[in-house]
PDB file of C-alpha atoms in Angstrom:
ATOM      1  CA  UNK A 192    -120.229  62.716  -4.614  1.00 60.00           C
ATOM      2  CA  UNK A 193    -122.405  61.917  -1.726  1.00 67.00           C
ATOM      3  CA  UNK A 194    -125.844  62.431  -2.111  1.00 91.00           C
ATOM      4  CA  UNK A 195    -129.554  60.691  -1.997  1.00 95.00           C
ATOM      5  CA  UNK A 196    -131.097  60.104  -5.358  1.00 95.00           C
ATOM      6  CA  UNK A 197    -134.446  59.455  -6.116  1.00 96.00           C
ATOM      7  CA  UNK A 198    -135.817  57.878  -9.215  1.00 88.00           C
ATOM      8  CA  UNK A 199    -137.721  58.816 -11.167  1.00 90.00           C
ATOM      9  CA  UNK A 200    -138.121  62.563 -11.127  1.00 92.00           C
ATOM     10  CA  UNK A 201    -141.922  62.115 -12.789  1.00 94.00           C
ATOM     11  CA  UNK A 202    -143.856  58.847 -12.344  1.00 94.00           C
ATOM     12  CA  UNK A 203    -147.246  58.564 -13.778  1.00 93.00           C
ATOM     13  CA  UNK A 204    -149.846  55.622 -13.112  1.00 91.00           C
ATOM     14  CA  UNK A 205    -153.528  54.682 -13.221  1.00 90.00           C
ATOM     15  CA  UNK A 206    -155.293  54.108 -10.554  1.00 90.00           C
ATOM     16  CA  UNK A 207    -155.982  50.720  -8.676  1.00 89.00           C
ATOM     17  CA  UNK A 208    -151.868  50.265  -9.580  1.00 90.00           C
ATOM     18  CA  UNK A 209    -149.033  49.781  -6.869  1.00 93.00           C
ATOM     19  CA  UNK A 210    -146.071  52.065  -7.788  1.00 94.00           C
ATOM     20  CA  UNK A 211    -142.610  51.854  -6.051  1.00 95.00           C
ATOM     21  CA  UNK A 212    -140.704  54.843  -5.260  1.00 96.00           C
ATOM     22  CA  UNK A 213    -136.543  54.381  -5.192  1.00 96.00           C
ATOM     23  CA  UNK A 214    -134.545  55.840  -2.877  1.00 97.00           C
ATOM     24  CA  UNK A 215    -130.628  55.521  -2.297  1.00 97.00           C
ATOM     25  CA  UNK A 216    -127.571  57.119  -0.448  1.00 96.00           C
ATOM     26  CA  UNK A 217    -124.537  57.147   0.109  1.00 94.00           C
ATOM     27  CA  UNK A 218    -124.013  58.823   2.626  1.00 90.00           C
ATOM     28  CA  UNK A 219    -123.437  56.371   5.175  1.00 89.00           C
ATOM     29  CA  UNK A 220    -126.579  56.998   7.233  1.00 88.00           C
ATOM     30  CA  UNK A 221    -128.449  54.939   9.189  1.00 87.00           C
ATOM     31  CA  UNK A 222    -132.126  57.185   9.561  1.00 88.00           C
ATOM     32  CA  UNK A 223    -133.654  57.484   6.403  1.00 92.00           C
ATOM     33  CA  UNK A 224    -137.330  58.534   6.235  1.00 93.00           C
ATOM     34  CA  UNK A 225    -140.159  59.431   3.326  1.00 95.00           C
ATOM     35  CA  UNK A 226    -142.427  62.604   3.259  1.00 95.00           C
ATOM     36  CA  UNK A 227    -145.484  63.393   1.592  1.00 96.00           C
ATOM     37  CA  UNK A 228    -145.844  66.747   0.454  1.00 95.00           C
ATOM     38  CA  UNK A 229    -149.354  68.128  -1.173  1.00 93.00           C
ATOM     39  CA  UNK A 230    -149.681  71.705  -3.070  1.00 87.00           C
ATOM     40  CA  UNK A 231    -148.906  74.718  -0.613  1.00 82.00           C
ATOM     41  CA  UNK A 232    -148.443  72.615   2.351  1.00 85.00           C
ATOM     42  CA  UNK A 233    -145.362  71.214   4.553  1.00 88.00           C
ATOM     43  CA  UNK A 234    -144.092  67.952   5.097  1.00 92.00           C
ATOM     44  CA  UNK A 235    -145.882  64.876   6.510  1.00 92.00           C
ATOM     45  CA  UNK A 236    -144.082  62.162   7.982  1.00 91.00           C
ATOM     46  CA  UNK A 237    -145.137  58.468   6.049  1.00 94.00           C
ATOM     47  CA  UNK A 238    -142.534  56.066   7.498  1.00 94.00           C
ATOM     48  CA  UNK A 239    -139.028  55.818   8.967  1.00 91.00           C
ATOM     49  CA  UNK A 240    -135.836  53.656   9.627  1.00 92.00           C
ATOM     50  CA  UNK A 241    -133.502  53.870  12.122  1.00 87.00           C
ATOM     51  CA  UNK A 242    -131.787  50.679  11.033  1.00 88.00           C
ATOM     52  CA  UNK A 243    -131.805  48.085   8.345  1.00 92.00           C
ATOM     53  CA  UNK A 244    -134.687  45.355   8.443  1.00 94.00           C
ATOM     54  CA  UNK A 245    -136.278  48.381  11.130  1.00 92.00           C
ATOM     55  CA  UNK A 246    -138.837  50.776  10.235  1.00 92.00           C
ATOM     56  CA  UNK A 247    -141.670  52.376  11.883  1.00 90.00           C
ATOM     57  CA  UNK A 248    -145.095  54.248  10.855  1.00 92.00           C
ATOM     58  CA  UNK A 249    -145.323  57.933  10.926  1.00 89.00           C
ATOM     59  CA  UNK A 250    -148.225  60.494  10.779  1.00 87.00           C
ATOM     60  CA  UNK A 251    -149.933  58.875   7.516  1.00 93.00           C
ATOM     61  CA  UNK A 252    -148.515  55.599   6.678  1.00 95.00           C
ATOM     62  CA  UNK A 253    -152.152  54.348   5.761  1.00 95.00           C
ATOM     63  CA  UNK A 254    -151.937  53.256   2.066  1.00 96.00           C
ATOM     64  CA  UNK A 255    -147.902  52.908   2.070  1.00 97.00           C
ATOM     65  CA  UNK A 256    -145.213  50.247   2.672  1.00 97.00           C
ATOM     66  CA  UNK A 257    -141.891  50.834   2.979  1.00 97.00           C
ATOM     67  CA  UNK A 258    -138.465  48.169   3.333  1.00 97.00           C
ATOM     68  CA  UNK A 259    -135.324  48.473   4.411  1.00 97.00           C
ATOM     69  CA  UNK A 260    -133.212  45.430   3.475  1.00 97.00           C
ATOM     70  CA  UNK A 261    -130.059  47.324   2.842  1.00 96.00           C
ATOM     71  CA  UNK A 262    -128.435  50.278   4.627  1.00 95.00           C
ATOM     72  CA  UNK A 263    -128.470  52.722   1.062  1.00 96.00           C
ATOM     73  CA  UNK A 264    -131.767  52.068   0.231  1.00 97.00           C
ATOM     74  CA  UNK A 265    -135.019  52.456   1.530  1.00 97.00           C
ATOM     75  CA  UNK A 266    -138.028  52.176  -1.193  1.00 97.00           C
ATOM     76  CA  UNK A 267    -141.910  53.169  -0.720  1.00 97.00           C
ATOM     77  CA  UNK A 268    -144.473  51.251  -2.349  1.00 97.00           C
ATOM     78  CA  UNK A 269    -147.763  53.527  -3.086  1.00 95.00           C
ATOM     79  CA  UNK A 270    -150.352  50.989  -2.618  1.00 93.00           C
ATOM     80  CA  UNK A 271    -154.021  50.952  -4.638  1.00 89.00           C
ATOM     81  CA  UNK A 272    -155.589  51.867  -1.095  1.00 88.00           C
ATOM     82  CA  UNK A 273    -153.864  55.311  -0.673  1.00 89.00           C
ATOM     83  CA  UNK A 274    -157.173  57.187  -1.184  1.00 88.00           C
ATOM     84  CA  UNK A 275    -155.282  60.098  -2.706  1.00 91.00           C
ATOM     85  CA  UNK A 276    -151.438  59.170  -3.776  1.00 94.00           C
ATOM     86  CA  UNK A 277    -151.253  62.699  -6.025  1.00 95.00           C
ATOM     87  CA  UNK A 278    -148.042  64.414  -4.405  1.00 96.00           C
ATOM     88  CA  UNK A 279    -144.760  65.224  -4.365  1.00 96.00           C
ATOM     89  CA  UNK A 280    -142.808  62.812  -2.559  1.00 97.00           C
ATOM     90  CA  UNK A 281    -139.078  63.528  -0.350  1.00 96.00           C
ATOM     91  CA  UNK A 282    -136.944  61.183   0.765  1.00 96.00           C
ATOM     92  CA  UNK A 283    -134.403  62.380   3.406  1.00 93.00           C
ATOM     93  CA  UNK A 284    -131.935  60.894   5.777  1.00 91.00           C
ATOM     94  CA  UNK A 285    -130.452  62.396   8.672  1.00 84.00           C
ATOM     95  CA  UNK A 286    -127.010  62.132  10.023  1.00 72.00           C
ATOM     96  CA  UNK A 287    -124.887  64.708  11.507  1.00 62.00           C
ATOM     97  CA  UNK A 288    -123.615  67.638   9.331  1.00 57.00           C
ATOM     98  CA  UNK A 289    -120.343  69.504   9.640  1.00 55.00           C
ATOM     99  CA  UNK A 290    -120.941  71.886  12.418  1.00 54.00           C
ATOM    100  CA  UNK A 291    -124.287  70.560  13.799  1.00 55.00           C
ATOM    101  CA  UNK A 292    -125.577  66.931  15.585  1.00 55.00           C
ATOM    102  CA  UNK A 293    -128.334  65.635  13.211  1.00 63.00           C
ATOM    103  CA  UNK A 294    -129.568  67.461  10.373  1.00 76.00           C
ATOM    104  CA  UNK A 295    -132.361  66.351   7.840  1.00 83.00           C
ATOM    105  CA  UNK A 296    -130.707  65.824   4.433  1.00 88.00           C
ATOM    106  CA  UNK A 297    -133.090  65.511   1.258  1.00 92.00           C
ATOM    107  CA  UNK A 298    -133.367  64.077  -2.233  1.00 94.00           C
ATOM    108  CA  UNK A 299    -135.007  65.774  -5.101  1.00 94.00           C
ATOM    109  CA  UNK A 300    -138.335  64.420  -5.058  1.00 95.00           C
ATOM    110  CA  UNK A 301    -140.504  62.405  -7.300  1.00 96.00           C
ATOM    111  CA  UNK A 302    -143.437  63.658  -8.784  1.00 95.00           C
ATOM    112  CA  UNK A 303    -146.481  61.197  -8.501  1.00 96.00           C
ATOM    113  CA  UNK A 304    -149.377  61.599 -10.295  1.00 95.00           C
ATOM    114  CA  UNK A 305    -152.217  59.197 -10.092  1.00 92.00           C
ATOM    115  CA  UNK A 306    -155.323  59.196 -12.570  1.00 90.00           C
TER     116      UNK A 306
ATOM    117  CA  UNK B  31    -151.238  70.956  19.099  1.00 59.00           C
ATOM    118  CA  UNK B  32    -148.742  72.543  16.200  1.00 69.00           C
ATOM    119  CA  UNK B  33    -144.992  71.626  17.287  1.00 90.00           C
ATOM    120  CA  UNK B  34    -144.007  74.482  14.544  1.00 94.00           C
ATOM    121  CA  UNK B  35    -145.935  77.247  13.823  1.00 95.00           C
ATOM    122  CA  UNK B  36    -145.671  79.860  10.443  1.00 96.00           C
ATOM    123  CA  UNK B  37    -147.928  82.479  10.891  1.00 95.00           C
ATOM    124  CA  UNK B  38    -147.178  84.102   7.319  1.00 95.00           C
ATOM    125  CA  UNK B  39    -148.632  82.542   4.701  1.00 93.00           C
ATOM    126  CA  UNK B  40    -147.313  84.478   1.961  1.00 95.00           C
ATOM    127  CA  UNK B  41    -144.758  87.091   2.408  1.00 96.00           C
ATOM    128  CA  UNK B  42    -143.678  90.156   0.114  1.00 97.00           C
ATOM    129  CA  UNK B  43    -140.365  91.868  -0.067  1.00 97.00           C
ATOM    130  CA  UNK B  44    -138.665  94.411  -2.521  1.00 97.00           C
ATOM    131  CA  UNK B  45    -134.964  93.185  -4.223  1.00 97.00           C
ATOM    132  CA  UNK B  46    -132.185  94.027  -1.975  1.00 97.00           C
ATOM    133  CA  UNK B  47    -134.379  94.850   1.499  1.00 97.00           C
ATOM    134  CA  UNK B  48    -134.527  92.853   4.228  1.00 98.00           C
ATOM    135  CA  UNK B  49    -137.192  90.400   5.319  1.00 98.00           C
ATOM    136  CA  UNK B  50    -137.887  88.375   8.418  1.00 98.00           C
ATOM    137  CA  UNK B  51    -140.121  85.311   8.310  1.00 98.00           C
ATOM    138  CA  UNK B  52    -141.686  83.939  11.821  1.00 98.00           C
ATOM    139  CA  UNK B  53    -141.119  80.721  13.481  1.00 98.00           C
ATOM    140  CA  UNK B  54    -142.488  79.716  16.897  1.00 97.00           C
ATOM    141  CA  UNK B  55    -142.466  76.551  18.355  1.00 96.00           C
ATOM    142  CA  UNK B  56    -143.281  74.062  21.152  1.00 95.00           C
ATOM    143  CA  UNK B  57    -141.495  71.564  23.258  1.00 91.00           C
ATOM    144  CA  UNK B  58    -140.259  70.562  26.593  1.00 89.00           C
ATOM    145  CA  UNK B  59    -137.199  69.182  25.816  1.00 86.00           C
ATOM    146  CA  UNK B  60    -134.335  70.984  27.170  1.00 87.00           C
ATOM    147  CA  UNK B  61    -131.773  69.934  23.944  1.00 84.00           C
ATOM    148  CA  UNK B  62    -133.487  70.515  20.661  1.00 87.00           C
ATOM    149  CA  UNK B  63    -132.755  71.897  17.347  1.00 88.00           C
ATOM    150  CA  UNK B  64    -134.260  74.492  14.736  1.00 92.00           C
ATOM    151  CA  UNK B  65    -133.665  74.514  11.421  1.00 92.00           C
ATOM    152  CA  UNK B  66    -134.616  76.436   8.268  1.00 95.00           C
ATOM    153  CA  UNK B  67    -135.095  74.767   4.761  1.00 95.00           C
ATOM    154  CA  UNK B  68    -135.792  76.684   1.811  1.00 96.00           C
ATOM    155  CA  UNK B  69    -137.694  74.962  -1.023  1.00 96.00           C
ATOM    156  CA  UNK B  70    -137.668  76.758  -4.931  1.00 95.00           C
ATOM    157  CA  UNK B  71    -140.283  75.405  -7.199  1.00 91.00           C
ATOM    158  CA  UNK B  72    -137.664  72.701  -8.539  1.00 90.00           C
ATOM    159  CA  UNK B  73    -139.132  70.794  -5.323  1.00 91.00           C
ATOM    160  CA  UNK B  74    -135.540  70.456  -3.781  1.00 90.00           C
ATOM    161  CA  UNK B  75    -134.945  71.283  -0.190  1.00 92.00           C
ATOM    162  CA  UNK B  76    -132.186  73.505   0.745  1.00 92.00           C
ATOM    163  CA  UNK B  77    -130.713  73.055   4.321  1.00 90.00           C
ATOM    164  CA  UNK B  78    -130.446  76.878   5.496  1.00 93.00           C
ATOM    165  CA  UNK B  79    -129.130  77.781   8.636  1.00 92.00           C
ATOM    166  CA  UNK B  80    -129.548  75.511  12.343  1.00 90.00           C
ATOM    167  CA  UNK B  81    -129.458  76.876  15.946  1.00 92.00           C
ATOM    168  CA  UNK B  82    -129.132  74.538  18.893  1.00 89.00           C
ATOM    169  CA  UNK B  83    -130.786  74.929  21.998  1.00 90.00           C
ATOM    170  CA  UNK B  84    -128.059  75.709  23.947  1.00 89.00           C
ATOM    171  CA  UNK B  85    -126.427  77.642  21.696  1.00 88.00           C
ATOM    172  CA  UNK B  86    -125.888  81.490  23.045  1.00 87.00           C
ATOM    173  CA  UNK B  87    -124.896  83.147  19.559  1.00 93.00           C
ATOM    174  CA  UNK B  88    -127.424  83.873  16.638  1.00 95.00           C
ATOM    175  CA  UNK B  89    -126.201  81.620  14.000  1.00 93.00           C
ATOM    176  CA  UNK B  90    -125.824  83.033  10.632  1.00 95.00           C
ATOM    177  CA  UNK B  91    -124.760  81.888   7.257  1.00 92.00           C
ATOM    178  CA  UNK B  92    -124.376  84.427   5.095  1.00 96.00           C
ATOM    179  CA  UNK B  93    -127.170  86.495   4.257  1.00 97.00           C
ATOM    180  CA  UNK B  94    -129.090  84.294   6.684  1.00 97.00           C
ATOM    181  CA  UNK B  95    -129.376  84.658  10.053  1.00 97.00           C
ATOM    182  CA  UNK B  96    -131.325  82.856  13.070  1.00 97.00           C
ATOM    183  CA  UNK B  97    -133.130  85.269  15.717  1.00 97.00           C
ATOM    184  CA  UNK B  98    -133.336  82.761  18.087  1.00 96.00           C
ATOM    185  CA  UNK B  99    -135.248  83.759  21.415  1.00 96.00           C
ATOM    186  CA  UNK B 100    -135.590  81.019  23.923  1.00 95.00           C
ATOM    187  CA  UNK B 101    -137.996  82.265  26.332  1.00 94.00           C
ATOM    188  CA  UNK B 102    -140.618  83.198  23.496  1.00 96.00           C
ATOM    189  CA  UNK B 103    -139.883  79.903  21.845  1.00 96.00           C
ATOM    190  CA  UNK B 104    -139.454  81.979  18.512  1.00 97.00           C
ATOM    191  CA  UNK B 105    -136.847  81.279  15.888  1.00 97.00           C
ATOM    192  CA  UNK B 106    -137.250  83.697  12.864  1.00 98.00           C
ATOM    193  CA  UNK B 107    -135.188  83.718  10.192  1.00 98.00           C
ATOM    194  CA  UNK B 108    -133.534  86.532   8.673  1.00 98.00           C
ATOM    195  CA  UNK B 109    -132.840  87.127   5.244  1.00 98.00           C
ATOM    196  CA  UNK B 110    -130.523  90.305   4.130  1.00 97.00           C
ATOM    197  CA  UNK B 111    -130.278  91.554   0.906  1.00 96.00           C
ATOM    198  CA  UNK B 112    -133.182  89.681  -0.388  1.00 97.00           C
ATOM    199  CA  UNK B 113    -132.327  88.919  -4.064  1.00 97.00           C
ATOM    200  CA  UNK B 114    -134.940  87.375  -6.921  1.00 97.00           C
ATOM    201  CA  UNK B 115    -133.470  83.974  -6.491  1.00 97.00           C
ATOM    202  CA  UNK B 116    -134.889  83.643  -2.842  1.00 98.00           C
ATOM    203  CA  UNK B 117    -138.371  83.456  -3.753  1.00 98.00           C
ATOM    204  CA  UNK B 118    -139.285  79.890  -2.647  1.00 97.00           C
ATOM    205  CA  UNK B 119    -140.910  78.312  -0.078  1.00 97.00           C
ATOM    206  CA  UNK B 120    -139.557  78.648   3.537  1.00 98.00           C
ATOM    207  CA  UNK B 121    -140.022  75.733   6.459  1.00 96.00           C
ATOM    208  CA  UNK B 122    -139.090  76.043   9.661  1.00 96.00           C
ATOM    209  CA  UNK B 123    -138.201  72.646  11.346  1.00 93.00           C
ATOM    210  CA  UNK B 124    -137.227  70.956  14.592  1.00 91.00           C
ATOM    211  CA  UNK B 125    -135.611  67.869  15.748  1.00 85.00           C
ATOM    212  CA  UNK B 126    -136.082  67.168  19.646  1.00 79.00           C
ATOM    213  CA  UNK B 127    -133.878  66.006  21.361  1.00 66.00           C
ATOM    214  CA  UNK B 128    -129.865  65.164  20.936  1.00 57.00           C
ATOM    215  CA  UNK B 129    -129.299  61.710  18.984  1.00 54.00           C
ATOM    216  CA  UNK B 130    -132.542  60.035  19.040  1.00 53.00           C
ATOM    217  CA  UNK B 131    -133.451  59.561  15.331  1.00 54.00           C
ATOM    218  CA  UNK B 132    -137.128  58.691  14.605  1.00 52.00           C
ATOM    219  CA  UNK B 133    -140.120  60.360  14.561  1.00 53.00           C
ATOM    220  CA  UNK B 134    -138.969  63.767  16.187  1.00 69.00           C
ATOM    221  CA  UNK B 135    -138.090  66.044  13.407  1.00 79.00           C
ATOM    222  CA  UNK B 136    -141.412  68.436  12.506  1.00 87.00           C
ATOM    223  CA  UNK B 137    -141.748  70.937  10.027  1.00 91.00           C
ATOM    224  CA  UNK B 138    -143.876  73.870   9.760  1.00 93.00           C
ATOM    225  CA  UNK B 139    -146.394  74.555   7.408  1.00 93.00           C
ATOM    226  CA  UNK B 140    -144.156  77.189   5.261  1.00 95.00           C
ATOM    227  CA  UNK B 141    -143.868  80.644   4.045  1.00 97.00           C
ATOM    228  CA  UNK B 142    -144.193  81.556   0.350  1.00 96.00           C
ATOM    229  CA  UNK B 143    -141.654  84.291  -0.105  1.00 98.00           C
ATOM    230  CA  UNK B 144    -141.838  86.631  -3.054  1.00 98.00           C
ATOM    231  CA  UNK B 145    -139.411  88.875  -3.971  1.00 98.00           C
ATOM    232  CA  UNK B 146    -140.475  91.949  -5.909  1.00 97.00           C
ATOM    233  CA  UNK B 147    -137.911  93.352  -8.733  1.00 95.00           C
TER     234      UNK B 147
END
């Protein structure tokens, strides 16, 4: 079954701690990006990679680190200088779908709350 | 300036009517493509229905379908037949642009639809 998986569903840590968040496919894509997503609102871009050992920032990478040593995988590190790393967090990659060039395809989230 | 733009916050619609939630957007590429994800409370997002720019048909899927208008830059979405299982959150997206990965797919703030029994 292809698919992106992303573990763990709920992730709890204290504050001042670096957490990393997993994220793998299989579908044989080579863009794979991470979103932030807060309560009520849309997506916000954090970083992306076009290919392995590549990766650039998006809208709010302050805080975050991401590599991409391998084409499945493509962690994010929450570091203790995100201000506010509470959120809901979406890995996606994009790659073309069956009758369209290029659409977004998502994992299930992980759940990060920080106190 | 907003690339995607939701004017509805929150929208309400009775079981089995019809409801159409409002996209516009902004770019000057020429090849570009719209998308709709829908997003239950589970957190999961749910690839809808797409419309490329050069596309001359609506697209529909189902109970879905895209009223795409191209001079008003508006692509709202049409659900038919709303049912209780579409309440969710509703984000209208974009990618810019043909095969250039990267930083050039935006989404729109969302619509919370509600669907009354």
């Amino acid at each position: 079954d292809g698919g992106i998986t992303q573990s763990p569903k709920y992730l709890f840590r204290k504050e001042g701690q670096n957490v990393t968040l997993s994220c793998e496919q299989n579908l044989n894509h080579d863009a794979m990006y991470w979103y932030r997503q807060d309560p009520g609102q849309g997506l916000r871009l954090i970083y992306y990679s076009q290919i392995v050992n590549d990766f650039q920032k998006g809208d709010i990478a302050e805080g975050y680190s991401v590599s991409r040593e391998k084409k499945e995988s493509f962690p994010l590190t929450v570091t203790s200088a995100q201000k506010n790393p509470t959120a809901f967090y979406l890995c996606a990659t994009m790659g073309a779908g069956e009758k369209l060039a290029y659409e977004q395809y998502f994992g299930p989230g992980t759940r990060l709350t920080v106190t | 300036a907003q690339k995607i733009t939701q004017t509805q916050p929150g929208m309400f619609v009775q079981e089995k009517e019809a409801v159409t939630l409002d996209c516009t957007y902004d770019t000057s590429d020429q090849s570009y493509g719209l998308f709709w994800y829908k997003q239950p409370s589970s957190g999961e997002m749910i690839f809808l229905i797409y419309q490329g720019s050069y596309d001359e048909q609506n697209a529909t899927e189902g109970r879905y379908s895209l009223n795409f208008q191209k001079a008003r830059k508006s692509a709202n979405l049409v659900i038919s037949a709303s049912q209780l299982g579409d309440s969710a959150m509703y984000f209208c997206a974009m990618r810019e642009g043909v095969d250039n990965y990267g930083q050039n797919f935006v989404f729109g703030p969302g619509t919370r639809l509600s669907v009354l029994p």
